[in-house]
PDB file of C-alpha atoms in Angstrom:
ATOM      1  CA  GLY A   7     -44.164  -1.612  84.991  1.00  0.00           C
ATOM      2  CA  LYS A   8     -42.410  -0.199  88.046  1.00  0.00           C
ATOM      3  CA  PRO A   9     -43.244   3.345  89.164  1.00  0.00           C
ATOM      4  CA  PRO A  10     -40.511   6.021  88.955  1.00  0.00           C
ATOM      5  CA  LEU A  11     -37.779   6.143  91.596  1.00  0.00           C
ATOM      6  CA  LYS A  12     -39.163   9.324  93.163  1.00  0.00           C
ATOM      7  CA  SER A  13     -42.624   7.787  93.495  1.00  0.00           C
ATOM      8  CA  ARG A  14     -41.213   4.620  95.054  1.00  0.00           C
ATOM      9  CA  VAL A  15     -39.131   6.598  97.619  1.00  0.00           C
ATOM     10  CA  SER A  16     -42.112   8.847  98.417  1.00  0.00           C
ATOM     11  CA  ALA A  17     -44.435   5.877  98.775  1.00  0.00           C
ATOM     12  CA  LYS A  18     -41.944   4.070 100.961  1.00  0.00           C
ATOM     13  CA  LEU A  19     -41.428   7.076 103.260  1.00  0.00           C
ATOM     14  CA  CYS A  20     -45.098   8.074 103.377  1.00  0.00           C
ATOM     15  CA  PRO A  21     -44.609  11.531 104.957  1.00  0.00           C
ATOM     16  CA  THR A  22     -47.234  12.652 107.384  1.00  0.00           C
ATOM     17  CA  ASP A  23     -45.977  16.145 108.209  1.00  0.00           C
ATOM     18  CA  ALA A  24     -43.639  18.839 106.891  1.00  0.00           C
ATOM     19  CA  ALA A  25     -40.545  17.444 108.692  1.00  0.00           C
ATOM     20  CA  ASP A  26     -41.019  14.005 107.197  1.00  0.00           C
ATOM     21  CA  THR A  27     -41.479  15.564 103.761  1.00  0.00           C
ATOM     22  CA  ALA A  28     -38.201  17.508 104.065  1.00  0.00           C
ATOM     23  CA  MET A  29     -36.342  14.390 105.207  1.00  0.00           C
ATOM     24  CA  ALA A  30     -37.756  12.404 102.277  1.00  0.00           C
ATOM     25  CA  ARG A  31     -36.612  15.039  99.791  1.00  0.00           C
ATOM     26  CA  LEU A  32     -33.141  15.111 101.338  1.00  0.00           C
ATOM     27  CA  ALA A  33     -32.872  11.318 101.148  1.00  0.00           C
ATOM     28  CA  THR A  34     -34.020  11.374  97.513  1.00  0.00           C
ATOM     29  CA  THR A  35     -31.425  14.013  96.651  1.00  0.00           C
ATOM     30  CA  MET A  36     -28.586  12.120  98.421  1.00  0.00           C
ATOM     31  CA  LEU A  37     -29.545   8.907  96.599  1.00  0.00           C
ATOM     32  CA  ALA A  38     -29.511  10.668  93.235  1.00  0.00           C
ATOM     33  CA  LEU A  39     -26.114  12.269  93.923  1.00  0.00           C
ATOM     34  CA  THR A  40     -24.653   8.949  95.012  1.00  0.00           C
ATOM     35  CA  ARG A  41     -25.797   7.196  91.828  1.00  0.00           C
ATOM     36  CA  ALA A  42     -24.504  10.036  89.678  1.00  0.00           C
ATOM     37  CA  ALA A  43     -21.074   9.948  91.372  1.00  0.00           C
ATOM     38  CA  ALA A  44     -20.885   6.179  90.908  1.00  0.00           C
ATOM     39  CA  PHE A  45     -21.719   6.531  87.200  1.00  0.00           C
ATOM     40  CA  LEU A  46     -19.360   9.430  86.434  1.00  0.00           C
ATOM     41  CA  GLY A  47     -16.444   8.293  88.649  1.00  0.00           C
ATOM     42  CA  PRO A  48     -14.172  10.519  90.768  1.00  0.00           C
ATOM     43  CA  SER A  49     -13.514  14.058  89.622  1.00  0.00           C
ATOM     44  CA  PRO A  50     -10.042  14.708  88.140  1.00  0.00           C
ATOM     45  CA  HIS A  51      -9.873  17.970  90.094  1.00  0.00           C
ATOM     46  CA  HIS A  52     -10.414  16.198  93.388  1.00  0.00           C
ATOM     47  CA  ARG A  53      -7.250  15.018  95.174  1.00  0.00           C
ATOM     48  CA  LEU A  54      -7.474  12.532  97.981  1.00  0.00           C
ATOM     49  CA  THR A  55      -6.150  14.019 101.148  1.00  0.00           C
ATOM     50  CA  THR A  56      -5.520  10.664 102.808  1.00  0.00           C
ATOM     51  CA  ALA A  57      -4.100   7.594 101.047  1.00  0.00           C
ATOM     52  CA  SER A  58      -4.234   4.032 102.179  1.00  0.00           C
ATOM     53  CA  PRO A  59      -1.190   2.766 104.156  1.00  0.00           C
ATOM     54  CA  MET A  60      -0.527   0.032 101.589  1.00  0.00           C
ATOM     55  CA  LEU A  61      -0.421   2.533  98.714  1.00  0.00           C
ATOM     56  CA  ALA A  62       1.902   4.862 100.605  1.00  0.00           C
ATOM     57  CA  GLU A  63       4.303   2.019 101.438  1.00  0.00           C
ATOM     58  CA  ARG A  64       4.320   0.907  97.806  1.00  0.00           C
ATOM     59  CA  GLU A  65       5.220   4.435  96.638  1.00  0.00           C
ATOM     60  CA  GLU A  66       8.099   4.671  99.144  1.00  0.00           C
ATOM     61  CA  LYS A  67       9.658   1.341  98.106  1.00  0.00           C
ATOM     62  CA  TRP A  68       9.475   1.870  94.352  1.00  0.00           C
ATOM     63  CA  GLU A  69      12.823   2.405  92.579  1.00  0.00           C
ATOM     64  CA  PRO A  70      14.154   2.010  89.037  1.00  0.00           C
ATOM     65  CA  PRO A  71      14.957  -1.575  88.017  1.00  0.00           C
ATOM     66  CA  GLU A  72      18.620  -0.729  87.302  1.00  0.00           C
ATOM     67  CA  PHE A  73      19.175  -0.135  91.033  1.00  0.00           C
ATOM     68  CA  GLU A  74      18.816  -3.845  91.726  1.00  0.00           C
ATOM     69  CA  GLU A  75      21.116  -4.659  88.807  1.00  0.00           C
ATOM     70  CA  ASN A  76      23.755  -2.359  90.251  1.00  0.00           C
ATOM     71  CA  ARG A  77      23.463  -4.064  93.636  1.00  0.00           C
ATOM     72  CA  VAL A  78      23.959  -7.485  92.003  1.00  0.00           C
ATOM     73  CA  LYS A  79      27.027  -6.248  90.137  1.00  0.00           C
ATOM     74  CA  ALA A  80      28.480  -4.816  93.344  1.00  0.00           C
ATOM     75  CA  ARG A  81      28.027  -8.142  95.142  1.00  0.00           C
ATOM     76  CA  LYS A  82      29.758  -9.938  92.268  1.00  0.00           C
ATOM     77  CA  ARG A  83      32.674  -7.504  92.406  1.00  0.00           C
ATOM     78  CA  GLN A  84      33.088  -8.151  96.112  1.00  0.00           C
ATOM     79  CA  GLU A  85      33.001 -11.924  95.647  1.00  0.00           C
ATOM     80  CA  ARG A  86      35.014 -12.232  92.421  1.00  0.00           C
ATOM     81  CA  PHE A  87      38.224 -12.923  94.352  1.00  0.00           C
ATOM     82  CA  SER A  88      36.728 -15.983  95.996  1.00  0.00           C
ATOM     83  CA  PRO A  89      33.128 -17.240  95.720  1.00  0.00           C
ATOM     84  CA  LEU A  90      33.334 -18.490  99.314  1.00  0.00           C
ATOM     85  CA  ASP A  91      34.965 -15.331 100.674  1.00  0.00           C
ATOM     86  CA  LYS A  92      31.851 -13.470 101.830  1.00  0.00           C
ATOM     87  CA  ALA A  93      33.726 -11.324 104.357  1.00  0.00           C
ATOM     88  CA  GLY A  94      36.188 -10.044 101.701  1.00  0.00           C
ATOM     89  CA  ALA A  95      39.353 -11.322 103.404  1.00  0.00           C
ATOM     90  CA  ALA A  96      41.076 -12.041 100.069  1.00  0.00           C
ATOM     91  CA  ARG A  97      40.280  -8.546  98.830  1.00  0.00           C
ATOM     92  CA  ARG A  98      41.713  -7.016 101.986  1.00  0.00           C
ATOM     93  CA  LEU A  99      44.890  -9.075 101.615  1.00  0.00           C
ATOM     94  CA  MET A 100      45.285  -7.904  98.042  1.00  0.00           C
ATOM     95  CA  LEU A 101      44.751  -4.267  99.004  1.00  0.00           C
ATOM     96  CA  ASP A 102      47.275  -4.603 101.830  1.00  0.00           C
ATOM     97  CA  ALA A 103      49.816  -6.034  99.398  1.00  0.00           C
ATOM     98  CA  GLN A 104      49.212  -3.141  97.011  1.00  0.00           C
ATOM     99  CA  ARG A 105      49.687  -0.622  99.802  1.00  0.00           C
ATOM    100  CA  GLU A 106      52.923  -2.317 100.839  1.00  0.00           C
ATOM    101  CA  MET A 107      54.215  -2.258  97.276  1.00  0.00           C
ATOM    102  CA  ASN A 108      53.340   1.424  96.874  1.00  0.00           C
ATOM    103  CA  GLU A 109      55.062   2.162 100.158  1.00  0.00           C
ATOM    104  CA  ARG A 110      58.228   0.416  98.943  1.00  0.00           C
ATOM    105  CA  ARG A 111      58.100   2.464  95.756  1.00  0.00           C
ATOM    106  CA  ARG A 112      57.866   5.666  97.767  1.00  0.00           C
ATOM    107  CA  GLN A 113      60.852   4.527  99.803  1.00  0.00           C
ATOM    108  CA  ARG A 114      62.936   3.892  96.648  1.00  0.00           C
ATOM    109  CA  PRO A 115      66.625   4.731  97.179  1.00  0.00           C
ATOM    110  CA  ALA A 116      67.624   8.216  96.116  1.00  0.00           C
ATOM    111  CA  TYR A 117      69.919   9.053  93.247  1.00  0.00           C
ATOM    112  CA  LEU A 118      73.626   9.097  94.004  1.00  0.00           C
ATOM    113  CA  PRO A 119      75.315  12.514  93.837  1.00  0.00           C
ATOM    114  CA  LEU A 120      76.436  13.464  90.351  1.00  0.00           C
ATOM    115  CA  LYS A 121      80.001  12.512  89.482  1.00  0.00           C
ATOM    116  CA  PRO A 122      81.828  14.185  86.587  1.00  0.00           C
ATOM    117  CA  GLU A 123      83.598  10.957  85.615  1.00  0.00           C
ATOM    118  CA  ALA A 124      80.256   9.076  85.513  1.00  0.00           C
ATOM    119  CA  SER A 125      78.434  11.552  83.243  1.00  0.00           C
ATOM    120  CA  LEU A 126      77.190  10.370  79.880  1.00  0.00           C
ATOM    121  CA  GLU A 127      79.821  12.446  78.067  1.00  0.00           C
ATOM    122  CA  ASN A 128      82.778  11.110  80.074  1.00  0.00           C
ATOM    123  CA  ALA A 129      81.786   7.476  80.769  1.00  0.00           C
ATOM    124  CA  THR A 130      83.592   4.983  78.547  1.00  0.00           C
ATOM    125  CA  ALA A 131      83.212   1.256  78.070  1.00  0.00           C
ATOM    126  CA  GLY A 132      85.135  -0.785  80.615  1.00  0.00           C
ATOM    127  CA  GLN A 133      84.961   1.688  83.510  1.00  0.00           C
ATOM    128  CA  TRP A 134      83.792   0.383  86.886  1.00  0.00           C
ATOM    129  CA  PHE A 135      81.544   2.334  89.263  1.00  0.00           C
ATOM    130  CA  SER A 136      79.756   1.601  92.524  1.00  0.00           C
ATOM    131  CA  GLY A 137      76.004   2.047  92.309  1.00  0.00           C
ATOM    132  CA  VAL A 138      72.682   1.525  94.075  1.00  0.00           C
ATOM    133  CA  VAL A 139      69.783  -0.520  92.713  1.00  0.00           C
ATOM    134  CA  ARG A 140      66.802   1.832  92.371  1.00  0.00           C
ATOM    135  CA  ASN A 141      64.298  -0.248  90.423  1.00  0.00           C
ATOM    136  CA  LEU A 142      63.787  -3.892  89.479  1.00  0.00           C
ATOM    137  CA  LYS A 143      61.976  -5.501  86.568  1.00  0.00           C
ATOM    138  CA  PRO A 144      61.903  -9.153  85.478  1.00  0.00           C
ATOM    139  CA  HIS A 145      64.275  -8.492  82.555  1.00  0.00           C
ATOM    140  CA  GLY A 146      66.759  -6.238  84.354  1.00  0.00           C
ATOM    141  CA  ALA A 147      67.551  -3.588  86.948  1.00  0.00           C
ATOM    142  CA  TRP A 148      68.139   0.169  86.983  1.00  0.00           C
ATOM    143  CA  VAL A 149      71.221   1.289  88.877  1.00  0.00           C
ATOM    144  CA  SER A 150      72.283   4.804  89.851  1.00  0.00           C
ATOM    145  CA  ILE A 151      76.048   5.424  89.526  1.00  0.00           C
ATOM    146  CA  GLY A 152      76.055   9.242  89.720  1.00  0.00           C
ATOM    147  CA  ALA A 153      75.149   9.915  86.088  1.00  0.00           C
ATOM    148  CA  GLU A 154      72.288  12.054  84.790  1.00  0.00           C
ATOM    149  CA  VAL A 155      70.143   8.929  84.275  1.00  0.00           C
ATOM    150  CA  ASP A 156      69.954   5.461  85.770  1.00  0.00           C
ATOM    151  CA  GLY A 157      71.890   2.755  83.959  1.00  0.00           C
ATOM    152  CA  PHE A 158      70.230  -0.506  82.928  1.00  0.00           C
ATOM    153  CA  VAL A 159      71.691  -3.931  83.734  1.00  0.00           C
ATOM    154  CA  HIS A 160      70.164  -6.765  81.694  1.00  0.00           C
ATOM    155  CA  CYS A 161      69.629 -10.216  83.190  1.00  0.00           C
ATOM    156  CA  ARG A 162      72.194 -11.756  80.832  1.00  0.00           C
ATOM    157  CA  ASP A 163      74.845  -9.410  82.256  1.00  0.00           C
ATOM    158  CA  MET A 164      74.339 -10.447  85.888  1.00  0.00           C
ATOM    159  CA  SER A 165      76.086 -13.831  85.915  1.00  0.00           C
ATOM    160  CA  ASP A 166      78.576 -15.604  83.683  1.00  0.00           C
ATOM    161  CA  THR A 167      77.804 -19.081  85.044  1.00  0.00           C
ATOM    162  CA  ASP A 168      74.057 -19.270  85.755  1.00  0.00           C
ATOM    163  CA  PHE A 169      71.038 -18.290  83.659  1.00  0.00           C
ATOM    164  CA  VAL A 170      69.124 -15.458  85.357  1.00  0.00           C
ATOM    165  CA  SER A 171      65.450 -15.473  84.366  1.00  0.00           C
ATOM    166  CA  ASP A 172      64.387 -12.719  86.794  1.00  0.00           C
ATOM    167  CA  SER A 173      66.563  -9.934  88.160  1.00  0.00           C
ATOM    168  CA  ARG A 174      64.688 -10.099  91.482  1.00  0.00           C
ATOM    169  CA  GLU A 175      66.265 -13.494  92.103  1.00  0.00           C
ATOM    170  CA  VAL A 176      69.711 -11.855  92.283  1.00  0.00           C
ATOM    171  CA  LEU A 177      69.177  -8.252  93.414  1.00  0.00           C
ATOM    172  CA  ARG A 178      67.056  -6.282  95.866  1.00  0.00           C
ATOM    173  CA  LEU A 179      66.115  -2.628  96.052  1.00  0.00           C
ATOM    174  CA  GLY A 180      68.857  -0.625  97.742  1.00  0.00           C
ATOM    175  CA  ASP A 181      71.640  -3.147  97.080  1.00  0.00           C
ATOM    176  CA  GLU A 182      75.070  -1.603  96.531  1.00  0.00           C
ATOM    177  CA  ILE A 183      76.806  -3.274  93.602  1.00  0.00           C
ATOM    178  CA  ASP A 184      79.770  -2.666  91.310  1.00  0.00           C
ATOM    179  CA  VAL A 185      78.923  -2.292  87.642  1.00  0.00           C
ATOM    180  CA  CYS A 186      80.901  -1.863  84.461  1.00  0.00           C
ATOM    181  CA  VAL A 187      79.932   0.554  81.705  1.00  0.00           C
ATOM    182  CA  LYS A 188      78.949  -1.140  78.433  1.00  0.00           C
ATOM    183  CA  GLY A 189      77.997   1.990  76.557  1.00  0.00           C
ATOM    184  CA  ALA A 190      76.768   5.558  77.006  1.00  0.00           C
ATOM    185  CA  ASP A 191      74.849   7.769  74.584  1.00  0.00           C
ATOM    186  CA  ALA A 192      74.482  11.393  75.673  1.00  0.00           C
ATOM    187  CA  ALA A 193      72.189  12.289  72.761  1.00  0.00           C
ATOM    188  CA  LYS A 194      69.693   9.506  73.541  1.00  0.00           C
ATOM    189  CA  ARG A 195      70.354   9.702  77.315  1.00  0.00           C
ATOM    190  CA  VAL A 196      70.944   5.949  77.513  1.00  0.00           C
ATOM    191  CA  LEU A 197      73.407   4.211  79.828  1.00  0.00           C
ATOM    192  CA  SER A 198      74.090   0.463  79.558  1.00  0.00           C
ATOM    193  CA  LEU A 199      75.756  -1.328  82.474  1.00  0.00           C
ATOM    194  CA  SER A 200      76.936  -4.836  83.293  1.00  0.00           C
ATOM    195  CA  MET A 201      77.935  -6.737  86.417  1.00  0.00           C
ATOM    196  CA  LEU A 202      80.546  -8.576  84.316  1.00  0.00           C
ATOM    197  CA  GLN A 203      83.814  -7.327  82.922  1.00  0.00           C
ATOM    198  CA  VAL A 204      83.324  -5.481  79.646  1.00  0.00           C
ATOM    199  CA  GLU A 205      86.311  -5.358  77.377  1.00  0.00           C
ATOM    200  CA  PRO A 206      86.829  -2.165  75.374  1.00  0.00           C
ATOM    201  CA  ILE A 207      86.076  -2.479  71.668  1.00  0.00           C
ATOM    202  CA  ASP A 208      89.159  -3.581  69.779  1.00  0.00           C
ATOM    203  CA  GLU A 209      89.257  -1.753  66.469  1.00  0.00           C
ATOM    204  CA  THR A 210      91.651  -4.333  65.054  1.00  0.00           C
ATOM    205  CA  ARG A 211      88.975  -7.061  65.169  1.00  0.00           C
ATOM    206  CA  ARG A 212      86.470  -7.708  62.406  1.00  0.00           C
ATOM    207  CA  PRO A 213      83.151  -5.859  62.555  1.00  0.00           C
ATOM    208  CA  VAL A 214      79.942  -7.878  62.502  1.00  0.00           C
ATOM    209  CA  SER A 215      79.012  -6.499  59.101  1.00  0.00           C
ATOM    210  CA  SER A 216      82.024  -8.204  57.523  1.00  0.00           C
ATOM    211  CA  TYR A 217      80.625 -11.700  58.211  1.00  0.00           C
ATOM    212  CA  SER A 218      78.284 -13.509  55.856  1.00  0.00           C
ATOM    213  CA  VAL A 219      75.778 -16.330  56.379  1.00  0.00           C
ATOM    214  CA  ASP A 220      77.219 -19.864  55.970  1.00  0.00           C
ATOM    215  CA  GLU A 221      80.765 -18.558  56.297  1.00  0.00           C
ATOM    216  CA  ARG A 222      83.058 -21.281  57.603  1.00  0.00           C
ATOM    217  CA  LEU A 223      85.152 -20.515  60.694  1.00  0.00           C
ATOM    218  CA  GLU A 224      87.979 -22.655  62.081  1.00  0.00           C
ATOM    219  CA  ASP A 225      89.730 -23.033  65.455  1.00  0.00           C
ATOM    220  CA  VAL A 226      87.514 -20.777  67.560  1.00  0.00           C
ATOM    221  CA  ALA A 227      87.443 -20.778  71.373  1.00  0.00           C
ATOM    222  CA  VAL A 228      84.584 -20.808  73.864  1.00  0.00           C
ATOM    223  CA  THR A 229      84.735 -17.853  76.259  1.00  0.00           C
ATOM    224  CA  ARG A 230      81.583 -18.409  78.327  1.00  0.00           C
ATOM    225  CA  VAL A 231      79.232 -21.336  78.927  1.00  0.00           C
ATOM    226  CA  THR A 232      75.637 -21.205  80.173  1.00  0.00           C
ATOM    227  CA  PRO A 233      73.138 -24.077  80.645  1.00  0.00           C
ATOM    228  CA  HIS A 234      71.595 -23.459  77.208  1.00  0.00           C
ATOM    229  CA  ALA A 235      74.280 -21.792  75.108  1.00  0.00           C
ATOM    230  CA  ALA A 236      77.891 -20.732  74.742  1.00  0.00           C
ATOM    231  CA  PHE A 237      79.645 -17.543  73.675  1.00  0.00           C
ATOM    232  CA  VAL A 238      82.462 -18.066  71.214  1.00  0.00           C
ATOM    233  CA  ASP A 239      85.388 -15.848  70.254  1.00  0.00           C
ATOM    234  CA  VAL A 240      85.512 -15.894  66.447  1.00  0.00           C
ATOM    235  CA  GLY A 241      87.710 -12.822  66.009  1.00  0.00           C
ATOM    236  CA  ALA A 242      84.804 -10.352  65.906  1.00  0.00           C
ATOM    237  CA  ARG A 243      84.355  -7.295  68.059  1.00  0.00           C
ATOM    238  CA  VAL A 244      81.580  -9.092  69.944  1.00  0.00           C
ATOM    239  CA  PRO A 245      81.392 -12.753  71.026  1.00  0.00           C
ATOM    240  CA  ALA A 246      79.291 -15.017  68.801  1.00  0.00           C
ATOM    241  CA  TYR A 247      76.314 -16.949  70.186  1.00  0.00           C
ATOM    242  CA  LEU A 248      76.029 -20.749  69.896  1.00  0.00           C
ATOM    243  CA  HIS A 249      72.766 -22.296  71.133  1.00  0.00           C
ATOM    244  CA  VAL A 250      72.558 -25.968  72.101  1.00  0.00           C
ATOM    245  CA  ALA A 251      69.890 -26.450  69.402  1.00  0.00           C
ATOM    246  CA  ASP A 252      72.497 -25.444  66.792  1.00  0.00           C
ATOM    247  CA  ILE A 253      75.095 -27.999  67.873  1.00  0.00           C
ATOM    248  CA  GLY A 254      73.439 -30.744  65.870  1.00  0.00           C
ATOM    249  CA  LEU A 255      73.705 -34.536  66.022  1.00  0.00           C
ATOM    250  CA  LEU A 256      76.210 -36.879  64.476  1.00  0.00           C
ATOM    251  CA  PRO A 257      74.966 -39.395  61.879  1.00  0.00           C
ATOM    252  CA  ARG A 258      73.953 -42.812  63.195  1.00  0.00           C
ATOM    253  CA  ARG A 259      76.695 -45.439  63.074  1.00  0.00           C
ATOM    254  CA  LYS A 260      74.113 -48.164  62.547  1.00  0.00           C
ATOM    255  CA  VAL A 261      70.372 -48.538  62.192  1.00  0.00           C
ATOM    256  CA  GLY A 262      68.554 -47.920  65.465  1.00  0.00           C
ATOM    257  CA  ALA A 263      71.580 -46.410  67.220  1.00  0.00           C
ATOM    258  CA  ALA A 264      71.130 -43.241  69.244  1.00  0.00           C
ATOM    259  CA  ARG A 265      72.360 -39.997  67.754  1.00  0.00           C
ATOM    260  CA  VAL A 266      74.853 -38.139  69.900  1.00  0.00           C
ATOM    261  CA  PRO A 267      75.593 -34.370  69.828  1.00  0.00           C
ATOM    262  CA  ARG A 268      78.472 -33.134  67.702  1.00  0.00           C
ATOM    263  CA  LEU A 269      79.960 -31.326  70.689  1.00  0.00           C
ATOM    264  CA  LYS A 270      79.495 -31.203  74.444  1.00  0.00           C
ATOM    265  CA  LEU A 271      79.890 -27.761  75.955  1.00  0.00           C
ATOM    266  CA  GLU A 272      82.085 -28.116  79.019  1.00  0.00           C
ATOM    267  CA  ALA A 273      83.918 -24.970  80.142  1.00  0.00           C
ATOM    268  CA  PRO A 274      85.481 -21.727  78.890  1.00  0.00           C
ATOM    269  CA  GLY A 275      88.616 -22.293  76.835  1.00  0.00           C
ATOM    270  CA  GLN A 276      87.161 -25.248  74.947  1.00  0.00           C
ATOM    271  CA  SER A 277      88.202 -25.296  71.292  1.00  0.00           C
ATOM    272  CA  ILE A 278      85.845 -25.786  68.332  1.00  0.00           C
ATOM    273  CA  GLN A 279      87.519 -27.005  65.157  1.00  0.00           C
ATOM    274  CA  GLU A 280      84.937 -25.705  62.693  1.00  0.00           C
ATOM    275  CA  CYS A 281      81.588 -23.919  62.697  1.00  0.00           C
ATOM    276  CA  TRP A 282      79.432 -21.855  60.366  1.00  0.00           C
ATOM    277  CA  VAL A 283      77.752 -18.461  60.678  1.00  0.00           C
ATOM    278  CA  LYS A 284      74.018 -19.032  60.918  1.00  0.00           C
ATOM    279  CA  ALA A 285      72.742 -15.435  61.211  1.00  0.00           C
ATOM    280  CA  VAL A 286      74.169 -11.921  61.117  1.00  0.00           C
ATOM    281  CA  ASP A 287      72.342  -9.051  62.850  1.00  0.00           C
ATOM    282  CA  VAL A 288      74.165  -5.830  62.008  1.00  0.00           C
ATOM    283  CA  GLY A 289      71.602  -3.579  63.693  1.00  0.00           C
ATOM    284  CA  ARG A 290      71.944  -5.333  67.048  1.00  0.00           C
ATOM    285  CA  ASP A 291      75.629  -6.195  66.496  1.00  0.00           C
ATOM    286  CA  ARG A 292      75.165  -9.947  66.970  1.00  0.00           C
ATOM    287  CA  LEU A 293      76.439 -13.173  65.421  1.00  0.00           C
ATOM    288  CA  ARG A 294      74.897 -16.628  65.713  1.00  0.00           C
ATOM    289  CA  LEU A 295      76.783 -19.830  64.984  1.00  0.00           C
ATOM    290  CA  THR A 296      75.911 -23.413  64.155  1.00  0.00           C
ATOM    291  CA  LEU A 297      77.940 -26.625  64.011  1.00  0.00           C
ATOM    292  CA  VAL A 298      75.692 -28.137  61.327  1.00  0.00           C
ATOM    293  CA  PRO A 299      77.182 -27.632  57.848  1.00  0.00           C
ATOM    294  CA  PRO A 300      75.022 -26.084  55.114  1.00  0.00           C
ATOM    295  CA  GLY A 301      72.770 -28.621  53.476  1.00  0.00           C
ATOM    296  CA  PRO A 302      69.577 -30.598  53.953  1.00  0.00           C
ATOM    297  CA  GLU A 303      70.652 -31.709  57.428  1.00  0.00           C
ATOM    298  CA  ARG A 304      69.933 -28.250  58.833  1.00  0.00           C
ATOM    299  CA  ASP A 305      66.258 -28.697  57.995  1.00  0.00           C
ATOM    300  CA  ASP A 306      66.083 -32.221  59.392  1.00  0.00           C
ATOM    301  CA  PRO A 307      62.919 -32.207  61.621  1.00  0.00           C
ATOM    302  CA  THR A 308      64.530 -34.768  63.947  1.00  0.00           C
ATOM    303  CA  LEU A 309      67.380 -32.356  64.673  1.00  0.00           C
ATOM    304  CA  TYR A 310      65.816 -30.317  67.512  1.00  0.00           C
ATOM    305  CA  GLY A 311      62.915 -29.376  65.225  1.00  0.00           C
ATOM    306  CA  ARG A 312      62.769 -27.647  61.876  1.00  0.00           C
ATOM    307  CA  ARG A 313      65.354 -24.902  61.360  1.00  0.00           C
ATOM    308  CA  THR A 314      63.346 -22.859  58.819  1.00  0.00           C
ATOM    309  CA  SER A 315      59.713 -21.912  58.422  1.00  0.00           C
ATOM    310  CA  PRO A 316      57.345 -24.317  56.618  1.00  0.00           C
ATOM    311  CA  LEU A 317      56.144 -21.302  54.629  1.00  0.00           C
ATOM    312  CA  ASP A 318      59.470 -21.126  52.794  1.00  0.00           C
ATOM    313  CA  ASP A 319      58.542 -24.155  50.694  1.00  0.00           C
ATOM    314  CA  ALA A 320      55.188 -22.588  49.798  1.00  0.00           C
ATOM    315  CA  GLU A 321      56.921 -19.374  48.726  1.00  0.00           C
ATOM    316  CA  GLU A 322      59.293 -21.345  46.481  1.00  0.00           C
ATOM    317  CA  ASP A 323      56.349 -23.154  44.881  1.00  0.00           C
ATOM    318  CA  ASP A 324      54.614 -19.832  44.217  1.00  0.00           C
ATOM    319  CA  GLU A 325      57.715 -18.436  42.559  1.00  0.00           C
ATOM    320  CA  MET A 326      58.034 -21.464  40.291  1.00  0.00           C
ATOM    321  CA  ALA A 327      54.343 -21.420  39.285  1.00  0.00           C
ATOM    322  CA  PRO A 328      53.718 -19.917  35.820  1.00  0.00           C
ATOM    323  CA  ARG A 329      52.057 -16.512  35.805  1.00  0.00           C
ATOM    324  CA  TRP A 330      48.530 -16.415  34.368  1.00  0.00           C
ATOM    325  CA  THR A 331      48.137 -14.352  31.211  1.00  0.00           C
ATOM    326  CA  ASP A 332      45.335 -13.667  28.794  1.00  0.00           C
TER     327      ASP A 332
END
């Protein structure tokens, strides 16, 4: 077999004097230490003083994975207004519009000075006041007339000839308009206004609660006509509402003939010979009329659609069904 490592190193060096012997021993010791270090690995107590450039760069660039997710979400937020708008022009336009709107809100007209006759305790239905539009919403406008609170003008009270779907089509912030008081409640701090003439409540007329459904009314007059409805004076304290869908159609004169409406709404002052009360809303003080007499014709699906809910028939069937017993 092979001789030991020390014998092989000594034989290979072949020292001839003391210096060569010392050098051979030193080389043997260094070789043994090197093999021992390679077998045991680096010491855990030894810290490298210098690291490789690649390792240092890798440690500097490392970051949690959620950082990249946050960057992706931020890019999506910037581009959600337009996928092709990389510079964010659409976002800037939107922010400019928001700033302009906030600036207009800050420049909202001030309240008018308080007037004793316009206070909630003294204001009565039918009084006219000059006011300033302070706020606009699609369904109405808030107007200051010198009362403790702003009065509200609904879209339906802005015109007696045209249908107003948005108050901003008729009014602007800061407009000076004349309004009529519809009602004032000091306890609830509510003020209702109208741009149309409001007649004081006539106590001699019938209240809404005195009417009943399917009550027949004769010789009533139309007081106001809109593109989709008419308001009718039936002797109540408030005008009754007649929608075009409740006018109905006349029976066909022959098979295949077109059905014509029972009445054509033309202008205020038009007379209606007979009509029926379709609905009574005591809480909201409203009446709704129909020209279709009570009977199966009201539920005719060809007459502007079904007048009642399809669930009514199911409820009637359930009531008629015998109750299960043991």
